Coordinates of C-alpha atoms and ligand atoms in Angstrom, one line a residue:
M259 CA -24.3 -65.6 -18.0
D260 CA -22.5 -63.4 -20.4
E261 CA -19.4 -64.8 -22.0
P262 CA -16.1 -63.2 -20.7
A263 CA -13.5 -61.5 -22.9
L264 CA -10.1 -63.1 -23.3
A265 CA -7.4 -60.6 -22.6
I266 CA -3.8 -60.9 -23.5
D267 CA -1.0 -58.5 -22.1
I268 CA 2.3 -58.7 -23.8
G269 CA 5.3 -56.9 -22.1
G270 CA 9.1 -57.2 -22.1
T271 CA 9.1 -58.9 -18.6
K272 CA 5.9 -60.8 -18.5
I273 CA 3.1 -62.1 -20.7
A274 CA -0.4 -62.3 -19.0
V275 CA -3.7 -63.7 -20.1
G276 CA -7.0 -63.4 -18.4
L277 CA -10.8 -63.6 -18.5
V278 CA -12.7 -60.4 -18.0
S279 CA -16.5 -60.3 -17.4
D280 CA -18.6 -57.5 -18.9
D281 CA -18.5 -55.5 -15.7
G282 CA -14.7 -55.4 -16.0
R283 CA -13.8 -57.9 -13.3
L284 CA -10.8 -60.0 -13.9
G285 CA -11.5 -63.7 -13.3
H286 CA -9.1 -66.5 -14.3
H287 CA -5.7 -65.0 -15.1
T288 CA -2.2 -66.4 -15.3
Q289 CA 1.2 -65.1 -16.3
L290 CA 4.6 -66.2 -17.2
P291 CA 7.9 -64.4 -17.7
T292 CA 8.7 -63.4 -21.3
P293 CA 11.3 -66.0 -22.3
D294 CA 14.7 -65.4 -23.8
G295 CA 14.6 -67.2 -27.1
D296 CA 13.4 -66.9 -30.7
A297 CA 10.1 -65.5 -31.9
E298 CA 8.3 -68.9 -31.9
A299 CA 9.5 -69.7 -28.2
I300 CA 7.9 -66.4 -27.1
W301 CA 4.7 -67.2 -29.1
A302 CA 4.6 -70.7 -27.5
V303 CA 4.1 -68.9 -24.0
V304 CA 1.2 -66.9 -25.4
D305 CA -0.3 -70.1 -27.0
S306 CA -0.1 -72.0 -23.7
L307 CA -1.6 -69.3 -21.6
V308 CA -4.4 -68.5 -24.2
T309 CA -5.2 -72.4 -24.5
E310 CA -5.4 -72.7 -20.7
A311 CA -7.8 -69.6 -20.5
L312 CA -9.9 -70.8 -23.3
A313 CA -10.3 -74.2 -21.4
A314 CA -11.2 -72.1 -18.2
A315 CA -13.9 -70.4 -20.1
G316 CA -15.3 -73.7 -21.6
G317 CA -14.3 -72.6 -25.0
R318 CA -16.9 -69.6 -24.9
I319 CA -15.6 -66.1 -25.1
R320 CA -17.1 -62.9 -26.5
G321 CA -13.9 -61.7 -28.2
V322 CA -10.2 -61.2 -27.8
G323 CA -8.3 -58.1 -26.9
I324 CA -4.5 -57.8 -27.0
A325 CA -2.4 -55.2 -25.2
S326 CA 1.1 -55.1 -26.4
A327 CA 4.3 -53.2 -25.7
G328 CA 5.2 -50.9 -28.5
P329 CA 5.7 -49.9 -31.2
I330 CA 2.7 -51.6 -32.7
D331 CA 1.3 -51.4 -36.1
L332 CA -2.4 -51.5 -36.1
P333 CA -3.0 -51.4 -39.9
S334 CA -0.9 -54.7 -40.3
G335 CA -1.8 -56.2 -36.9
T336 CA 1.9 -56.7 -36.1
V337 CA 4.1 -55.7 -33.1
S338 CA 7.8 -54.9 -32.7
P339 CA 8.2 -54.3 -29.0
I340 CA 11.5 -52.5 -28.0
N341 CA 12.0 -55.0 -25.1
I342 CA 11.2 -58.1 -27.1
T343 CA 13.9 -57.9 -29.8
E344 CA 13.0 -61.3 -31.3
W345 CA 9.6 -60.0 -32.4
Q346 CA 10.0 -57.7 -35.3
R347 CA 6.7 -57.1 -37.1
F348 CA 5.3 -60.2 -35.3
P349 CA 1.8 -60.9 -36.8
I350 CA 0.1 -61.2 -33.4
V351 CA -3.4 -60.4 -34.5
E352 CA -3.3 -63.2 -37.2
R353 CA -1.8 -65.7 -34.9
V354 CA -4.1 -65.1 -32.0
T355 CA -7.1 -65.1 -34.4
E356 CA -5.9 -68.5 -35.7
L357 CA -5.6 -69.9 -32.3
V358 CA -8.7 -68.7 -30.8
G359 CA -11.0 -68.9 -33.9
S360 CA -12.4 -65.5 -33.4
P361 CA -11.1 -61.9 -34.5
A362 CA -8.6 -60.3 -32.1
R363 CA -8.4 -56.6 -31.6
L364 CA -5.0 -55.0 -30.8
G365 CA -4.1 -52.0 -28.7
G366 CA -0.8 -50.3 -27.3
D367 CA 0.0 -51.3 -23.7
G368 CA -0.3 -47.6 -22.7
L369 CA -3.7 -47.2 -24.3
C370 CA -5.0 -50.4 -22.6
M371 CA -3.7 -49.2 -19.2
A372 CA -5.5 -45.9 -19.7
M373 CA -8.7 -47.8 -20.7
G374 CA -8.5 -50.2 -17.8
E375 CA -8.1 -47.3 -15.3
R376 CA -11.0 -45.4 -17.0
W377 CA -13.2 -48.4 -16.8
R378 CA -12.4 -49.8 -13.3
G379 CA -9.8 -47.6 -11.7
A380 CA -8.9 -44.0 -10.9
G381 CA -10.1 -42.8 -14.4
R382 CA -13.8 -43.6 -13.8
G383 CA -16.0 -40.7 -15.0
A384 CA -13.1 -39.0 -16.9
H385 CA -13.9 -38.1 -20.5
F386 CA -10.6 -36.8 -21.7
M387 CA -7.9 -38.8 -20.0
L388 CA -4.2 -39.5 -20.3
G389 CA -3.2 -42.7 -18.6
M390 CA 0.5 -43.1 -18.1
V391 CA 3.2 -45.4 -16.4
V392 CA 6.4 -44.2 -15.0
S393 CA 8.6 -47.2 -14.3
T394 CA 11.7 -48.5 -16.4
G395 CA 10.3 -46.4 -19.1
V396 CA 7.6 -43.7 -19.4
G397 CA 4.6 -44.6 -21.6
G398 CA 0.8 -43.7 -21.9
G399 CA -2.4 -43.7 -23.8
L400 CA -5.2 -41.4 -24.4
V401 CA -8.9 -41.8 -23.9
L402 CA -10.6 -38.9 -25.9
D403 CA -14.3 -38.1 -25.5
G404 CA -14.6 -41.5 -23.8
A405 CA -13.0 -43.7 -26.6
P406 CA -9.6 -45.1 -27.0
Y407 CA -7.6 -42.9 -29.2
D408 CA -5.1 -45.1 -31.3
G409 CA -3.6 -42.5 -33.8
R410 CA -2.7 -43.5 -37.2
T411 CA -0.7 -46.6 -36.4
G412 CA -1.9 -47.3 -32.8
N413 CA 0.9 -45.5 -31.2
A414 CA -0.7 -42.3 -30.0
G415 CA 0.0 -41.4 -26.3
H416 CA 3.8 -42.1 -26.4
V417 CA 4.1 -39.4 -23.7
G418 CA 7.5 -40.6 -22.6
H419 CA 8.9 -39.0 -25.7
V420 CA 7.5 -35.6 -25.2
V421 CA 10.6 -33.3 -25.4
V422 CA 11.0 -31.3 -22.2
D423 CA 14.7 -30.3 -22.6
P424 CA 15.6 -30.0 -26.3
D425 CA 19.3 -29.9 -25.4
G426 CA 19.0 -32.7 -22.9
A427 CA 20.4 -36.3 -22.8
P428 CA 20.1 -38.6 -25.7
C429 CA 17.1 -40.9 -25.6
T430 CA 16.7 -44.5 -26.7
C431 CA 14.2 -43.2 -29.4
G432 CA 17.2 -41.4 -31.0
G433 CA 16.0 -37.9 -29.9
R434 CA 17.1 -35.9 -26.9
G435 CA 15.6 -34.6 -23.7
C436 CA 12.4 -36.6 -23.8
V437 CA 10.5 -37.0 -20.6
E438 CA 11.8 -40.6 -20.3
T439 CA 15.6 -39.5 -20.2
I440 CA 14.7 -37.7 -16.9
A441 CA 11.8 -39.4 -15.2
S442 CA 12.2 -43.1 -15.9
G443 CA 13.3 -45.0 -12.8
P444 CA 16.7 -46.0 -14.1
N445 CA 17.4 -42.5 -15.4
M446 CA 16.4 -41.1 -12.1
A447 CA 18.8 -43.3 -10.3
R448 CA 21.7 -42.6 -12.8
W449 CA 21.2 -38.9 -12.4
A450 CA 21.3 -39.2 -8.6
R451 CA 24.4 -41.3 -8.8
E452 CA 26.1 -39.0 -11.2
N453 CA 25.5 -36.1 -8.8
G454 CA 27.0 -37.8 -5.8
W455 CA 24.3 -40.2 -4.4
D456 CA 26.1 -42.5 -2.3
A457 CA 24.4 -45.8 -3.2
P458 CA 25.4 -49.4 -4.5
P459 CA 25.6 -49.8 -8.2
E460 CA 22.4 -51.9 -8.3
A461 CA 20.4 -49.4 -6.4
D462 CA 17.3 -48.3 -8.3
A463 CA 14.3 -45.9 -8.0
K464 CA 12.9 -47.9 -5.1
E465 CA 16.1 -47.4 -3.0
L466 CA 16.0 -43.7 -4.3
A467 CA 12.5 -43.4 -2.9
D468 CA 13.6 -44.9 0.5
A469 CA 16.5 -42.4 0.6
A470 CA 14.1 -39.5 -0.2
N471 CA 11.8 -40.6 2.4
A472 CA 14.6 -40.6 4.8
G473 CA 15.4 -37.0 3.9
D474 CA 18.4 -37.5 1.7
P475 CA 18.5 -34.0 -0.2
L476 CA 19.9 -35.4 -3.4
A477 CA 17.3 -38.2 -3.6
L478 CA 14.6 -35.6 -3.0
R479 CA 16.1 -33.4 -5.8
A480 CA 16.1 -36.4 -8.2
F481 CA 12.3 -36.8 -7.5
R482 CA 11.6 -33.2 -8.0
R483 CA 13.6 -33.1 -11.1
A484 CA 11.6 -36.1 -12.5
A485 CA 8.3 -34.6 -11.2
T486 CA 9.1 -31.3 -13.0
A487 CA 9.6 -33.1 -16.4
V488 CA 6.4 -35.0 -15.9
A489 CA 4.4 -31.9 -15.0
A490 CA 5.7 -30.1 -18.0
M491 CA 4.7 -32.8 -20.2
I492 CA 1.2 -33.0 -18.6
A493 CA 0.7 -29.2 -19.0
S494 CA 1.6 -29.6 -22.6
V495 CA -0.5 -32.6 -23.4
G496 CA -3.2 -31.4 -21.2
A497 CA -3.4 -28.2 -23.3
V498 CA -3.2 -29.9 -26.6
C499 CA -5.9 -32.4 -25.8
D500 CA -8.1 -30.5 -23.3
L501 CA -7.8 -33.2 -20.7
D502 CA -9.8 -33.5 -17.5
R503 CA -7.7 -36.2 -15.8
V504 CA -4.3 -37.8 -15.7
V505 CA -3.8 -41.1 -14.0
I506 CA -0.3 -42.3 -13.2
G507 CA 0.8 -45.9 -12.4
G508 CA 4.1 -47.8 -12.6
G509 CA 6.9 -48.5 -10.0
V510 CA 8.0 -44.9 -9.7
A511 CA 4.4 -43.8 -9.1
K512 CA 4.3 -46.1 -6.1
S513 CA 6.5 -43.7 -4.3
G514 CA 3.2 -41.6 -3.7
A515 CA 3.6 -38.1 -2.4
L516 CA 7.3 -38.0 -3.3
L517 CA 6.2 -37.9 -7.0
F518 CA 2.6 -36.6 -6.8
D519 CA 3.2 -33.6 -4.6
P520 CA 5.8 -31.9 -6.8
V521 CA 4.0 -33.0 -10.0
R522 CA 0.8 -31.1 -8.7
E523 CA 2.9 -28.2 -7.6
V524 CA 4.9 -27.7 -10.8
L525 CA 1.6 -28.4 -12.9
A526 CA 0.0 -25.5 -11.2
V527 CA 2.7 -23.2 -12.5
H528 CA 2.6 -24.4 -16.1
A529 CA -1.1 -25.2 -16.6
G530 CA -2.1 -21.6 -16.6
L531 CA -5.0 -21.6 -19.0
D532 CA -8.5 -21.4 -17.5
F533 CA -9.6 -24.8 -19.0
L534 CA -6.8 -26.6 -17.3
H535 CA -7.5 -25.4 -13.8
G536 CA -9.7 -28.5 -13.0
L537 CA -7.1 -31.0 -14.4
Q538 CA -6.8 -33.8 -11.9
V539 CA -3.6 -35.9 -11.5
L540 CA -4.4 -39.1 -9.6
P541 CA -2.5 -42.4 -8.7
A542 CA -3.5 -45.5 -10.7
E543 CA -5.6 -48.1 -8.9
L544 CA -5.4 -51.3 -10.8
G545 CA -1.7 -51.9 -10.7
G546 CA -0.5 -54.7 -13.0
D547 CA -4.1 -55.7 -13.9
A548 CA -4.8 -52.5 -15.8
G549 CA -3.4 -53.9 -19.1
L550 CA -5.7 -57.0 -19.1
V551 CA -8.9 -55.1 -18.0
G552 CA -8.1 -52.4 -20.7
A553 CA -7.5 -55.1 -23.4
A554 CA -10.8 -56.6 -22.7
S555 CA -12.4 -53.2 -23.0
L556 CA -11.4 -53.2 -26.7
V557 CA -14.0 -55.9 -27.3
I558 CA -16.6 -55.0 -24.7
S559 CA -18.3 -51.6 -25.0
V560 CA -17.7 -49.9 -21.7
Ligands
ZN196 ZN1 12.6 -40.4 -26.6

């Protein structure tokens, strides 16, 4: 039997570790919340999950792939995730390599999501693909000519910061009018509330989707506004990269037709070039497992 790949997925809310077979099936996997605490306390969670997975594999693995929230820095093997403030240029590649005893390969979480979906999910058969997540933020990764596209530092595919409204709201990145300022779940709920959505302060994109499904016109406008931003970005990135497929996952994408119908409708308006007419936009299939499956694909040729 072929040895599995060890996959690590590091995010602001959870850290997951799993074993992935060479046909992309996720076997043993466990996760823990990303702890509050110093850099070593966070590392201790990675250490314990990896040690447990190594034991489950009988110490025999074929390689280690790491998906991490960004920004990352591939040349130095370090990560500085926006949502893990204690990790500033944390040397994740070196630490994992020491722990496991074999070289680790790092990728952005958006890239790994895209790779996972292309291997085992809604991206199967795509050659030029954007995989993206719309949830508390908007992120993504590019698979170009069938291969993961890292970019210079590992951060290619940050589609949440494509500017769709140059005079728009300030973004956490320091810019203005990025897709994320309009289409992230929290920003959708905020906009709806500012425009008179009658909802409790803690109501989020899930409640907004429920309201839209119940016919609330303001909630429907919030979804259309977000979908318009996402579609404008897809038309732009699609034209730049000559894409054949876009796969969208994340909490906001779980609202299904509420997001996808207006995205496809608006995309049809903006994606006018002939080579974009076949561009498909599909819902992700792997959910939260995509990062682990994609991380494994960094060390298994798929
Ligand atoms: Zn931004």
